PDB file of C-alpha atoms in Angstrom:
ATOM      1  CA  MET A   9       0.000   0.000   0.000  1.00 85.00           C
ATOM      2  CA  VAL A  10       1.409   3.385  -1.045  1.00 87.00           C
ATOM      3  CA  VAL A  11       0.359   6.900  -0.059  1.00 88.00           C
ATOM      4  CA  LYS A  12       1.993   9.721  -2.008  1.00 88.00           C
ATOM      5  CA  LEU A  13       2.831  12.681   0.190  1.00 90.00           C
ATOM      6  CA  VAL A  14       3.845  14.671  -2.866  1.00 88.00           C
ATOM      7  CA  ASP A  15       1.842  13.664  -5.922  1.00 83.00           C
ATOM      8  CA  SER A  16       3.257  12.560  -9.272  1.00 83.00           C
ATOM      9  CA  PRO A  17       1.659  12.215 -12.719  1.00 80.00           C
ATOM     10  CA  ARG A  18       1.318   8.423 -12.782  1.00 81.00           C
ATOM     11  CA  ARG A  19      -0.878   6.251 -10.551  1.00 82.00           C
ATOM     12  CA  PRO A  20      -3.457   7.439  -7.987  1.00 82.00           C
ATOM     13  CA  PRO A  21      -2.454   9.506  -4.926  1.00 83.00           C
ATOM     14  CA  ALA A  22      -2.878   6.334  -2.831  1.00 83.00           C
ATOM     15  CA  PHE A  23      -3.056   2.778  -4.110  1.00 83.00           C
ATOM     16  CA  VAL A  24      -2.770  -0.860  -3.149  1.00 82.00           C
ATOM     17  CA  MET A  25      -1.287  -3.758  -5.073  1.00 80.00           C
ATOM     18  CA  GLY A  26      -1.820  -7.429  -4.334  1.00 76.00           C
ATOM     19  CA  ALA A  27       0.659 -10.298  -4.266  1.00 78.00           C
ATOM     20  CA  ARG A  28       1.865 -11.433  -7.676  1.00 79.00           C
ATOM     21  CA  GLY A  29       3.222 -14.655  -9.056  1.00 83.00           C
ATOM     22  CA  SER A  30       5.645 -12.840 -11.352  1.00 83.00           C
ATOM     23  CA  TYR A  31       7.609  -9.609 -11.474  1.00 80.00           C
ATOM     24  CA  SER A  32       6.095  -6.370 -12.728  1.00 76.00           C
ATOM     25  CA  VAL A  33       7.454  -3.043 -13.889  1.00 75.00           C
ATOM     26  CA  LEU A  34       5.681   0.192 -12.957  1.00 72.00           C
ATOM     27  CA  ASP A  35       6.140   2.848 -15.623  1.00 73.00           C
ATOM     28  CA  GLY A  36       7.213   6.326 -14.618  1.00 72.00           C
ATOM     29  CA  ASP A  37       9.191   7.768 -11.746  1.00 74.00           C
ATOM     30  CA  CYS A  38       8.202   7.324  -8.121  1.00 75.00           C
ATOM     31  CA  ALA A  39       6.602  10.193  -6.262  1.00 81.00           C
ATOM     32  CA  PRO A  40       9.274  12.415  -4.663  1.00 85.00           C
ATOM     33  CA  SER A  41       7.905  11.630  -1.188  1.00 88.00           C
ATOM     34  CA  TYR A  42       5.677   8.730  -0.190  1.00 88.00           C
ATOM     35  CA  LEU A  43       4.821   6.257   2.528  1.00 89.00           C
ATOM     36  CA  GLU A  44       4.914   2.561   1.642  1.00 89.00           C
ATOM     37  CA  LEU A  45       3.523  -0.338   3.657  1.00 87.00           C
ATOM     38  CA  TRP A  46       4.248  -4.027   3.024  1.00 87.00           C
ATOM     39  CA  LEU A  47       1.594  -6.373   4.411  1.00 85.00           C
ATOM     40  CA  ASP A  48       1.548 -10.033   5.304  1.00 86.00           C
ATOM     41  CA  PRO A  49      -1.006 -11.605   2.902  1.00 87.00           C
ATOM     42  CA  LEU A  50      -3.489 -12.548   5.623  1.00 89.00           C
ATOM     43  CA  ALA A  51      -3.141  -9.117   7.227  1.00 87.00           C
ATOM     44  CA  ALA A  52      -3.925  -7.644   3.803  1.00 86.00           C
ATOM     45  CA  PHE A  53      -7.067  -9.789   3.626  1.00 87.00           C
ATOM     46  CA  ARG A  54      -8.194  -8.454   7.006  1.00 87.00           C
ATOM     47  CA  LEU A  55      -7.237  -4.885   6.216  1.00 83.00           C
ATOM     48  CA  LEU A  56      -8.807  -4.627   2.776  1.00 80.00           C
ATOM     49  CA  GLY A  57     -11.858  -6.730   3.566  1.00 73.00           C
ATOM     50  CA  LEU A  58     -12.200  -8.319   0.133  1.00 68.00           C
ATOM     51  CA  PRO A  59     -11.174 -11.570  -1.553  1.00 67.00           C
ATOM     52  CA  MET A  60      -7.525 -11.099  -2.432  1.00 62.00           C
ATOM     53  CA  ALA A  61      -7.877 -13.082  -5.654  1.00 58.00           C
ATOM     54  CA  GLU A  62     -10.286 -10.484  -7.069  1.00 50.00           C
ATOM     55  CA  ASP A  63      -7.514  -7.912  -7.472  1.00 51.00           C
ATOM     56  CA  LEU A  64      -4.610 -10.301  -7.809  1.00 51.00           C
ATOM     57  CA  GLY A  65      -1.533  -8.323  -8.725  1.00 56.00           C
ATOM     58  CA  GLN A  66      -3.550  -5.317  -9.883  1.00 66.00           C
ATOM     59  CA  LEU A  67      -2.836  -1.751  -8.912  1.00 73.00           C
ATOM     60  CA  VAL A  68      -6.038  -0.355  -7.401  1.00 77.00           C
ATOM     61  CA  ASP A  69      -6.935   3.108  -6.127  1.00 75.00           C
ATOM     62  CA  ARG A  70      -7.128   2.728  -2.368  1.00 72.00           C
ATOM     63  CA  ALA A  71     -10.345   4.776  -2.228  1.00 70.00           C
ATOM     64  CA  GLU A  72     -12.044   2.030  -4.264  1.00 72.00           C
ATOM     65  CA  VAL A  73     -11.035  -0.523  -1.632  1.00 74.00           C
ATOM     66  CA  LEU A  74     -11.246   1.368   1.662  1.00 75.00           C
ATOM     67  CA  GLY A  75     -13.805   4.014   0.708  1.00 75.00           C
ATOM     68  CA  PRO A  76     -14.097   7.441   2.380  1.00 79.00           C
ATOM     69  CA  GLU A  77     -12.000   6.343   5.381  1.00 80.00           C
ATOM     70  CA  GLY A  78      -9.113   5.442   3.102  1.00 78.00           C
ATOM     71  CA  ARG A  79      -9.397   8.763   1.266  1.00 81.00           C
ATOM     72  CA  ARG A  80      -9.428  10.720   4.527  1.00 87.00           C
ATOM     73  CA  LEU A  81      -6.384   8.806   5.743  1.00 87.00           C
ATOM     74  CA  GLY A  82      -4.414   9.930   2.703  1.00 86.00           C
ATOM     75  CA  GLU A  83      -5.413  13.542   3.284  1.00 89.00           C
ATOM     76  CA  ARG A  84      -4.460  13.395   6.964  1.00 92.00           C
ATOM     77  CA  LEU A  85      -1.108  11.790   6.204  1.00 93.00           C
ATOM     78  CA  ARG A  86      -0.268  14.523   3.708  1.00 91.00           C
ATOM     79  CA  GLU A  87      -1.266  17.240   6.183  1.00 93.00           C
ATOM     80  CA  ALA A  88       0.652  15.732   9.142  1.00 95.00           C
ATOM     81  CA  PRO A  89       3.620  17.885  10.247  1.00 93.00           C
ATOM     82  CA  SER A  90       6.093  15.029  10.842  1.00 94.00           C
ATOM     83  CA  TRP A  91       6.872  11.413   9.976  1.00 93.00           C
ATOM     84  CA  ARG A  92       6.236  10.400  13.589  1.00 94.00           C
ATOM     85  CA  ARG A  93       2.718  11.817  13.350  1.00 96.00           C
ATOM     86  CA  ARG A  94       2.153  10.059  10.026  1.00 94.00           C
ATOM     87  CA  PHE A  95       3.231   6.695  11.443  1.00 94.00           C
ATOM     88  CA  ASP A  96       0.974   7.243  14.441  1.00 95.00           C
ATOM     89  CA  LEU A  97      -2.016   7.997  12.204  1.00 94.00           C
ATOM     90  CA  LEU A  98      -1.273   4.981  10.029  1.00 91.00           C
ATOM     91  CA  ASP A  99      -0.859   2.630  12.987  1.00 92.00           C
ATOM     92  CA  ARG A 100      -4.174   3.707  14.470  1.00 92.00           C
ATOM     93  CA  PHE A 101      -5.931   3.266  11.143  1.00 89.00           C
ATOM     94  CA  LEU A 102      -4.427  -0.179  10.585  1.00 88.00           C
ATOM     95  CA  LEU A 103      -5.253  -1.424  14.073  1.00 89.00           C
ATOM     96  CA  ARG A 104      -8.857  -0.316  13.683  1.00 88.00           C
ATOM     97  CA  GLN A 105      -9.175  -1.880  10.238  1.00 85.00           C
ATOM     98  CA  LEU A 106      -7.582  -5.131  11.395  1.00 86.00           C
ATOM     99  CA  GLU A 107      -9.931  -5.317  14.365  1.00 87.00           C
ATOM    100  CA  GLU A 108     -13.017  -4.748  12.223  1.00 86.00           C
ATOM    101  CA  GLY A 109     -11.936  -6.674   9.148  1.00 86.00           C
ATOM    102  CA  PRO A 110     -12.787 -10.280   8.219  1.00 89.00           C
ATOM    103  CA  ARG A 111     -10.796 -13.116   9.758  1.00 91.00           C
ATOM    104  CA  PRO A 112      -9.088 -15.641   7.494  1.00 92.00           C
ATOM    105  CA  LEU A 113     -10.209 -19.213   7.860  1.00 95.00           C
ATOM    106  CA  PRO A 114      -8.145 -21.073  10.504  1.00 96.00           C
ATOM    107  CA  GLU A 115      -7.187 -23.694   7.922  1.00 97.00           C
ATOM    108  CA  VAL A 116      -5.810 -21.032   5.575  1.00 96.00           C
ATOM    109  CA  GLY A 117      -3.912 -19.463   8.471  1.00 95.00           C
ATOM    110  CA  ARG A 118      -2.360 -22.814   9.416  1.00 97.00           C
ATOM    111  CA  ALA A 119      -1.469 -23.557   5.798  1.00 97.00           C
ATOM    112  CA  TRP A 120       0.263 -20.184   5.438  1.00 96.00           C
ATOM    113  CA  GLU A 121       2.153 -20.599   8.714  1.00 95.00           C
ATOM    114  CA  ARG A 122       3.341 -24.070   7.664  1.00 96.00           C
ATOM    115  CA  LEU A 123       4.573 -22.768   4.320  1.00 95.00           C
ATOM    116  CA  VAL A 124       6.545 -19.988   5.991  1.00 94.00           C
ATOM    117  CA  ALA A 125       7.929 -22.248   8.752  1.00 95.00           C
ATOM    118  CA  SER A 126       9.064 -24.862   6.218  1.00 94.00           C
ATOM    119  CA  GLY A 127      10.621 -22.317   3.873  1.00 93.00           C
ATOM    120  CA  GLY A 128       8.099 -23.325   1.225  1.00 94.00           C
ATOM    121  CA  ALA A 129       9.197 -26.969   1.340  1.00 93.00           C
ATOM    122  CA  VAL A 130       6.031 -28.712   2.556  1.00 94.00           C
ATOM    123  CA  PRO A 131       4.177 -30.460  -0.330  1.00 94.00           C
ATOM    124  CA  ILE A 132       0.752 -28.987  -1.038  1.00 95.00           C
ATOM    125  CA  ALA A 133      -0.957 -32.401  -0.877  1.00 95.00           C
ATOM    126  CA  GLN A 134       0.518 -32.893   2.600  1.00 96.00           C
ATOM    127  CA  LEU A 135      -0.598 -29.408   3.559  1.00 96.00           C
ATOM    128  CA  ALA A 136      -4.169 -30.188   2.492  1.00 97.00           C
ATOM    129  CA  GLY A 137      -4.132 -33.345   4.588  1.00 96.00           C
ATOM    130  CA  GLU A 138      -2.831 -31.497   7.622  1.00 96.00           C
ATOM    131  CA  VAL A 139      -5.664 -28.961   7.568  1.00 96.00           C
ATOM    132  CA  GLY A 140      -8.281 -31.607   6.712  1.00 96.00           C
ATOM    133  CA  TRP A 141      -9.258 -30.332   3.275  1.00 97.00           C
ATOM    134  CA  SER A 142      -9.115 -31.766  -0.206  1.00 97.00           C
ATOM    135  CA  HIS A 143      -6.326 -30.517  -2.462  1.00 95.00           C
ATOM    136  CA  LYS A 144      -8.834 -28.663  -4.659  1.00 96.00           C
ATOM    137  CA  HIS A 145     -10.606 -27.021  -1.721  1.00 97.00           C
ATOM    138  CA  LEU A 146      -7.318 -25.824  -0.224  1.00 97.00           C
ATOM    139  CA  ILE A 147      -6.278 -24.221  -3.515  1.00 95.00           C
ATOM    140  CA  ALA A 148      -9.604 -22.374  -3.871  1.00 94.00           C
ATOM    141  CA  ARG A 149      -9.762 -21.090  -0.293  1.00 94.00           C
ATOM    142  CA  PHE A 150      -6.065 -20.237  -0.080  1.00 95.00           C
ATOM    143  CA  LYS A 151      -6.124 -18.289  -3.339  1.00 91.00           C
ATOM    144  CA  ARG A 152      -9.215 -16.377  -2.227  1.00 89.00           C
ATOM    145  CA  GLN A 153      -7.666 -15.194   1.033  1.00 90.00           C
ATOM    146  CA  VAL A 154      -3.931 -15.049   0.235  1.00 90.00           C
ATOM    147  CA  GLY A 155      -4.194 -14.011  -3.410  1.00 87.00           C
ATOM    148  CA  LEU A 156      -1.960 -16.794  -4.746  1.00 90.00           C
ATOM    149  CA  ARG A 157      -2.196 -20.529  -5.234  1.00 93.00           C
ATOM    150  CA  PRO A 158      -0.429 -22.464  -2.445  1.00 95.00           C
ATOM    151  CA  LYS A 159       2.237 -23.725  -4.846  1.00 95.00           C
ATOM    152  CA  THR A 160       3.046 -20.221  -6.064  1.00 94.00           C
ATOM    153  CA  ALA A 161       3.124 -18.911  -2.489  1.00 94.00           C
ATOM    154  CA  ALA A 162       5.480 -21.757  -1.536  1.00 95.00           C
ATOM    155  CA  ARG A 163       7.818 -20.850  -4.397  1.00 95.00           C
ATOM    156  CA  LEU A 164       7.859 -17.210  -3.303  1.00 94.00           C
ATOM    157  CA  VAL A 165       8.566 -18.148   0.314  1.00 94.00           C
ATOM    158  CA  ARG A 166      11.434 -20.366  -0.838  1.00 95.00           C
ATOM    159  CA  PHE A 167      12.705 -17.578  -3.093  1.00 94.00           C
ATOM    160  CA  GLU A 168      12.625 -15.190  -0.140  1.00 91.00           C
ATOM    161  CA  GLY A 169      15.133 -17.521   1.513  1.00 90.00           C
ATOM    162  CA  VAL A 170      17.399 -17.114  -1.500  1.00 92.00           C
ATOM    163  CA  LEU A 171      17.231 -13.318  -1.260  1.00 89.00           C
ATOM    164  CA  GLY A 172      18.370 -13.617   2.340  1.00 86.00           C
ATOM    165  CA  ARG A 173      21.592 -15.197   1.118  1.00 84.00           C
ATOM    166  CA  LEU A 174      22.561 -12.338  -1.181  1.00 83.00           C
ATOM    167  CA  ASP A 175      25.780 -10.775   0.012  1.00 72.00           C
ATOM    168  CA  GLY A 176      27.509  -8.086  -2.017  1.00 66.00           C
ATOM    169  CA  ARG A 177      30.773  -8.713  -0.177  1.00 68.00           C
ATOM    170  CA  ARG A 178      31.486 -12.062  -1.841  1.00 71.00           C
ATOM    171  CA  PRO A 179      30.544 -14.017  -4.981  1.00 76.00           C
ATOM    172  CA  LEU A 180      27.950 -16.760  -4.529  1.00 84.00           C
ATOM    173  CA  ASP A 181      28.003 -20.408  -5.543  1.00 89.00           C
ATOM    174  CA  TRP A 182      24.532 -20.538  -7.079  1.00 91.00           C
ATOM    175  CA  GLY A 183      24.510 -24.322  -7.141  1.00 92.00           C
ATOM    176  CA  LEU A 184      25.121 -24.358  -3.382  1.00 91.00           C
ATOM    177  CA  VAL A 185      22.505 -21.649  -2.842  1.00 91.00           C
ATOM    178  CA  ALA A 186      19.982 -23.726  -4.790  1.00 92.00           C
ATOM    179  CA  ARG A 187      20.644 -26.824  -2.673  1.00 91.00           C
ATOM    180  CA  GLU A 188      20.520 -24.939   0.625  1.00 89.00           C
ATOM    181  CA  ALA A 189      17.245 -23.272  -0.327  1.00 90.00           C
ATOM    182  CA  GLY A 190      15.614 -26.584  -1.247  1.00 90.00           C
ATOM    183  CA  TYR A 191      15.677 -26.404  -5.044  1.00 93.00           C
ATOM    184  CA  ALA A 192      15.979 -29.607  -7.049  1.00 91.00           C
ATOM    185  CA  ASP A 193      18.806 -28.041  -9.052  1.00 92.00           C
ATOM    186  CA  GLN A 194      20.259 -24.728 -10.168  1.00 94.00           C
ATOM    187  CA  ALA A 195      18.039 -24.635 -13.255  1.00 95.00           C
ATOM    188  CA  HIS A 196      14.936 -24.384 -11.058  1.00 94.00           C
ATOM    189  CA  LEU A 197      16.528 -21.520  -9.131  1.00 95.00           C
ATOM    190  CA  ILE A 198      17.283 -19.680 -12.377  1.00 95.00           C
ATOM    191  CA  ARG A 199      13.679 -20.231 -13.515  1.00 95.00           C
ATOM    192  CA  ASP A 200      12.349 -18.588 -10.336  1.00 95.00           C
ATOM    193  CA  PHE A 201      14.756 -15.666 -10.691  1.00 95.00           C
ATOM    194  CA  HIS A 202      13.465 -15.043 -14.205  1.00 94.00           C
ATOM    195  CA  GLN A 203       9.821 -15.304 -13.124  1.00 93.00           C
ATOM    196  CA  PHE A 204      10.066 -13.241  -9.940  1.00 92.00           C
ATOM    197  CA  THR A 205      12.695 -10.636 -10.894  1.00 91.00           C
ATOM    198  CA  GLY A 206      13.019 -10.677 -14.684  1.00 91.00           C
ATOM    199  CA  ALA A 207      16.773 -11.291 -14.375  1.00 92.00           C
ATOM    200  CA  THR A 208      19.300 -14.072 -13.913  1.00 93.00           C
ATOM    201  CA  PRO A 209      20.709 -14.633 -10.401  1.00 91.00           C
ATOM    202  CA  THR A 210      23.977 -12.915 -11.330  1.00 89.00           C
ATOM    203  CA  GLN A 211      22.207  -9.949 -12.924  1.00 90.00           C
ATOM    204  CA  PHE A 212      19.922  -9.515  -9.930  1.00 89.00           C
ATOM    205  CA  ALA A 213      22.773  -9.759  -7.430  1.00 85.00           C
ATOM    206  CA  ALA A 214      24.768  -7.162  -9.382  1.00 83.00           C
ATOM    207  CA  ARG A 215      21.765  -4.850  -9.539  1.00 80.00           C
ATOM    208  CA  THR A 216      21.013  -4.974  -5.810  1.00 73.00           C
ATOM    209  CA  ASN A 217      24.624  -5.073  -4.567  1.00 62.00           C
ATOM    210  CA  ARG A 218      26.393  -2.843  -7.061  1.00 45.00           C
ATOM    211  CA  PRO A 219      29.863  -1.515  -6.131  1.00 40.00           C
ATOM    212  CA  GLY A 220      29.565   1.708  -4.208  1.00 34.00           C
ATOM    213  CA  GLY A 221      25.899   1.067  -3.481  1.00 37.00           C
ATOM    214  CA  ASP A 222      24.366   0.619  -0.067  1.00 41.00           C
ATOM    215  CA  GLY A 223      23.775  -3.118  -0.583  1.00 42.00           C
ATOM    216  CA  GLU A 224      20.256  -2.798   0.738  1.00 44.00           C
ATOM    217  CA  ARG A 225      18.113  -5.893   0.230  1.00 44.00           C
ATOM    218  CA  PRO A 226      14.826  -5.478  -1.577  1.00 45.00           C
ATOM    219  CA  GLY A 227      11.732  -5.596   0.641  1.00 43.00           C
ATOM    220  CA  ASN A 228      10.402  -9.049   1.481  1.00 45.00           C
ATOM    221  CA  PHE A 229       8.088 -10.509  -1.136  1.00 45.00           C
ATOM    222  CA  LEU A 230       5.497 -11.925   1.253  1.00 46.00           C
ATOM    223  CA  GLN A 231       6.469 -12.372   4.831  1.00 42.00           C
ATOM    224  CA  ASP A 232       7.255  -9.030   6.453  1.00 37.00           C
ATOM    225  CA  ARG A 233       5.219  -6.050   7.513  1.00 35.00           C
ATOM    226  CA  VAL A 234       7.540  -3.161   6.768  1.00 33.00           C
ATOM    227  CA  VAL A 235       6.889   0.568   6.950  1.00 34.00           C
ATOM    228  CA  ALA A 236       9.350   2.729   5.031  1.00 31.00           C
ATOM    229  CA  ALA A 237       9.527   6.427   4.410  1.00 31.00           C
ATOM    230  CA  SER A 238      11.401   8.265   1.719  1.00 27.00           C
TER     231      SER A 238
END
């Protein structure tokens, strides 16, 4: 979820974007000043109060999702005199929305927690058995509330583990990284890099850990709730 504090020509003043199963490129420069919030998928379901699969990967004006309250939040954030005040306003809004929003099904919550805890390694058929659902029913319910099929979510969780191994201070043995992250082979790792970043492992590592750069890791794909200001 993004709120522009100084507007820019492209995209609405405030918008949300769901989880995706592939990388995307947003045309145009970022706003010169904005607040960005990364949400755990199930927190997003509670916050937005709609089936996540309906807007899968789409950029949506936040006013269309959260209504007048969401529009007023954007106005108040832009008028706030400091970042501390903005974070306070946002935290209060989120806590209220989370309290009033729909709860994910316990089975979906357990399935998500198992995927994260296993690093995306638990087979989906096993996952369905553990929560007491059929494979087909798990896929339908999980996609509705998380926004992705369980298999795609598992791949992204596993890929997140790969991102945690990126280290600009030394070259990486990608074959070793693939084995440690649970990939069948390096080719499968390369496939996920192409799908999720649009680059090869080496290209992505060079782009995010370029000499003289700050070496900052990209934000987590799925797992973290991160608030960042710029």
